[in-house]
Amino acid sequence: MNLILWLIVGGLIGWLASMLMRTDAQQGILLNIVVGIVGAFLAGLVTVGGTINRGDFSLYSLIASFLGAVVLLAIVNLVRRGRVR
């Protein structure tokens, strides 16, 4: 059950981050899930608190995971286009 919840929350976080960075038209649901989960992993490397990857679904972990996904998309945009949108 945790895996399903993890995929759903990761997908929502990735989708929200892609909406903010205006890359939603280029991504499908699978890429949104990957962006949410990898963004949460990146946030876990930087932050002291938990992220959704650690099974912590607090407000702090959701915000940290969202910010990690936004940073990930900014890095991808920078590499792909040479600028951040």
PDB file of C-alpha atoms in Angstrom:
ATOM      1  CA  MET A   1       0.000   0.000   0.000  1.00  0.00           C
ATOM      2  CA  ASN A   2       2.893   2.378   0.707  1.00  0.00           C
ATOM      3  CA  LEU A   3       4.184   1.894  -2.842  1.00  0.00           C
ATOM      4  CA  ILE A   4       0.854   2.953  -4.335  1.00  0.00           C
ATOM      5  CA  LEU A   5       0.651   5.986  -2.063  1.00  0.00           C
ATOM      6  CA  TRP A   6       4.269   6.850  -2.875  1.00  0.00           C
ATOM      7  CA  LEU A   7       3.561   6.712  -6.641  1.00  0.00           C
ATOM      8  CA  ILE A   8       0.389   8.797  -6.339  1.00  0.00           C
ATOM      9  CA  VAL A   9       1.993  11.503  -4.191  1.00  0.00           C
ATOM     10  CA  GLY A  10       5.133  11.493  -6.352  1.00  0.00           C
ATOM     11  CA  GLY A  11       2.981  11.886  -9.449  1.00  0.00           C
ATOM     12  CA  LEU A  12       1.050  14.783  -7.934  1.00  0.00           C
ATOM     13  CA  ILE A  13       4.231  16.526  -6.825  1.00  0.00           C
ATOM     14  CA  GLY A  14       5.801  16.016 -10.266  1.00  0.00           C
ATOM     15  CA  TRP A  15       2.653  17.293 -11.975  1.00  0.00           C
ATOM     16  CA  LEU A  16       2.499  20.415  -9.791  1.00  0.00           C
ATOM     17  CA  ALA A  17       6.190  21.094 -10.380  1.00  0.00           C
ATOM     18  CA  SER A  18       5.766  20.668 -14.142  1.00  0.00           C
ATOM     19  CA  MET A  19       2.805  23.079 -14.077  1.00  0.00           C
ATOM     20  CA  LEU A  20       4.913  25.644 -12.228  1.00  0.00           C
ATOM     21  CA  MET A  21       7.855  25.236 -14.607  1.00  0.00           C
ATOM     22  CA  ARG A  22       5.559  25.104 -17.678  1.00  0.00           C
ATOM     23  CA  THR A  23       6.808  21.735 -18.891  1.00  0.00           C
ATOM     24  CA  ASP A  24       3.539  19.837 -18.435  1.00  0.00           C
ATOM     25  CA  ALA A  25       2.793  19.679 -22.174  1.00  0.00           C
ATOM     26  CA  GLN A  26       6.083  17.844 -22.763  1.00  0.00           C
ATOM     27  CA  GLN A  27       5.606  15.280 -19.987  1.00  0.00           C
ATOM     28  CA  GLY A  28       3.237  12.425 -19.498  1.00  0.00           C
ATOM     29  CA  ILE A  29       2.065  10.875 -16.251  1.00  0.00           C
ATOM     30  CA  LEU A  30       5.015   8.486 -16.075  1.00  0.00           C
ATOM     31  CA  LEU A  31       7.545  11.296 -16.344  1.00  0.00           C
ATOM     32  CA  ASN A  32       5.609  13.306 -13.750  1.00  0.00           C
ATOM     33  CA  ILE A  33       5.918  10.393 -11.320  1.00  0.00           C
ATOM     34  CA  VAL A  34       9.644  10.073 -12.032  1.00  0.00           C
ATOM     35  CA  VAL A  35      10.175  13.827 -11.570  1.00  0.00           C
ATOM     36  CA  GLY A  36       8.286  13.768  -8.262  1.00  0.00           C
ATOM     37  CA  ILE A  37      10.219  10.809  -6.881  1.00  0.00           C
ATOM     38  CA  VAL A  38      13.658  11.935  -8.099  1.00  0.00           C
ATOM     39  CA  GLY A  39      12.926  15.474  -6.887  1.00  0.00           C
ATOM     40  CA  ALA A  40      12.076  14.069  -3.472  1.00  0.00           C
ATOM     41  CA  PHE A  41      15.336  12.125  -3.518  1.00  0.00           C
ATOM     42  CA  LEU A  42      17.293  15.299  -4.326  1.00  0.00           C
ATOM     43  CA  ALA A  43      15.491  17.153  -1.552  1.00  0.00           C
ATOM     44  CA  GLY A  44      16.368  14.319   0.828  1.00  0.00           C
ATOM     45  CA  LEU A  45      20.042  14.781   0.058  1.00  0.00           C
ATOM     46  CA  VAL A  46      19.892  18.465   0.949  1.00  0.00           C
ATOM     47  CA  THR A  47      17.367  18.703   3.786  1.00  0.00           C
ATOM     48  CA  VAL A  48      17.613  17.459   7.337  1.00  0.00           C
ATOM     49  CA  GLY A  49      13.946  16.482   7.638  1.00  0.00           C
ATOM     50  CA  GLY A  50      12.129  13.717   5.851  1.00  0.00           C
ATOM     51  CA  THR A  51      10.798  13.497   2.325  1.00  0.00           C
ATOM     52  CA  ILE A  52       8.135  11.329   0.772  1.00  0.00           C
ATOM     53  CA  ASN A  53      10.848   8.792  -0.087  1.00  0.00           C
ATOM     54  CA  ARG A  54      11.379   8.144   3.621  1.00  0.00           C
ATOM     55  CA  GLY A  55       7.680   7.480   4.180  1.00  0.00           C
ATOM     56  CA  ASP A  56       7.128  10.809   5.911  1.00  0.00           C
ATOM     57  CA  PHE A  57       4.019  12.482   4.494  1.00  0.00           C
ATOM     58  CA  SER A  58       4.095  15.643   6.614  1.00  0.00           C
ATOM     59  CA  LEU A  59       3.598  19.122   5.173  1.00  0.00           C
ATOM     60  CA  TYR A  60       7.339  19.822   5.479  1.00  0.00           C
ATOM     61  CA  SER A  61       8.253  16.693   3.517  1.00  0.00           C
ATOM     62  CA  LEU A  62       5.716  17.455   0.797  1.00  0.00           C
ATOM     63  CA  ILE A  63       7.053  20.998   0.390  1.00  0.00           C
ATOM     64  CA  ALA A  64      10.661  19.771   0.386  1.00  0.00           C
ATOM     65  CA  SER A  65       9.825  17.131  -2.228  1.00  0.00           C
ATOM     66  CA  PHE A  66       8.003  19.723  -4.360  1.00  0.00           C
ATOM     67  CA  LEU A  67      10.960  22.107  -4.218  1.00  0.00           C
ATOM     68  CA  GLY A  68      13.300  19.255  -5.133  1.00  0.00           C
ATOM     69  CA  ALA A  69      11.141  18.468  -8.179  1.00  0.00           C
ATOM     70  CA  VAL A  70      11.143  22.141  -9.221  1.00  0.00           C
ATOM     71  CA  VAL A  71      14.935  22.276  -8.939  1.00  0.00           C
ATOM     72  CA  LEU A  72      15.212  19.072 -10.963  1.00  0.00           C
ATOM     73  CA  LEU A  73      13.040  20.519 -13.742  1.00  0.00           C
ATOM     74  CA  ALA A  74      15.042  23.762 -13.688  1.00  0.00           C
ATOM     75  CA  ILE A  75      18.267  21.783 -14.146  1.00  0.00           C
ATOM     76  CA  VAL A  76      16.740  19.758 -16.990  1.00  0.00           C
ATOM     77  CA  ASN A  77      15.532  22.965 -18.690  1.00  0.00           C
ATOM     78  CA  LEU A  78      18.950  24.537 -18.256  1.00  0.00           C
ATOM     79  CA  VAL A  79      20.699  21.563 -19.850  1.00  0.00           C
ATOM     80  CA  ARG A  80      18.124  21.089 -22.597  1.00  0.00           C
ATOM     81  CA  ARG A  81      17.583  24.698 -23.661  1.00  0.00           C
ATOM     82  CA  GLY A  82      20.480  26.587 -22.120  1.00  0.00           C
ATOM     83  CA  ARG A  83      18.123  28.640 -19.933  1.00  0.00           C
ATOM     84  CA  VAL A  84      15.614  28.217 -17.128  1.00  0.00           C
ATOM     85  CA  ARG A  85      11.989  28.990 -17.955  1.00  0.00           C
TER      86      ARG A  85
END
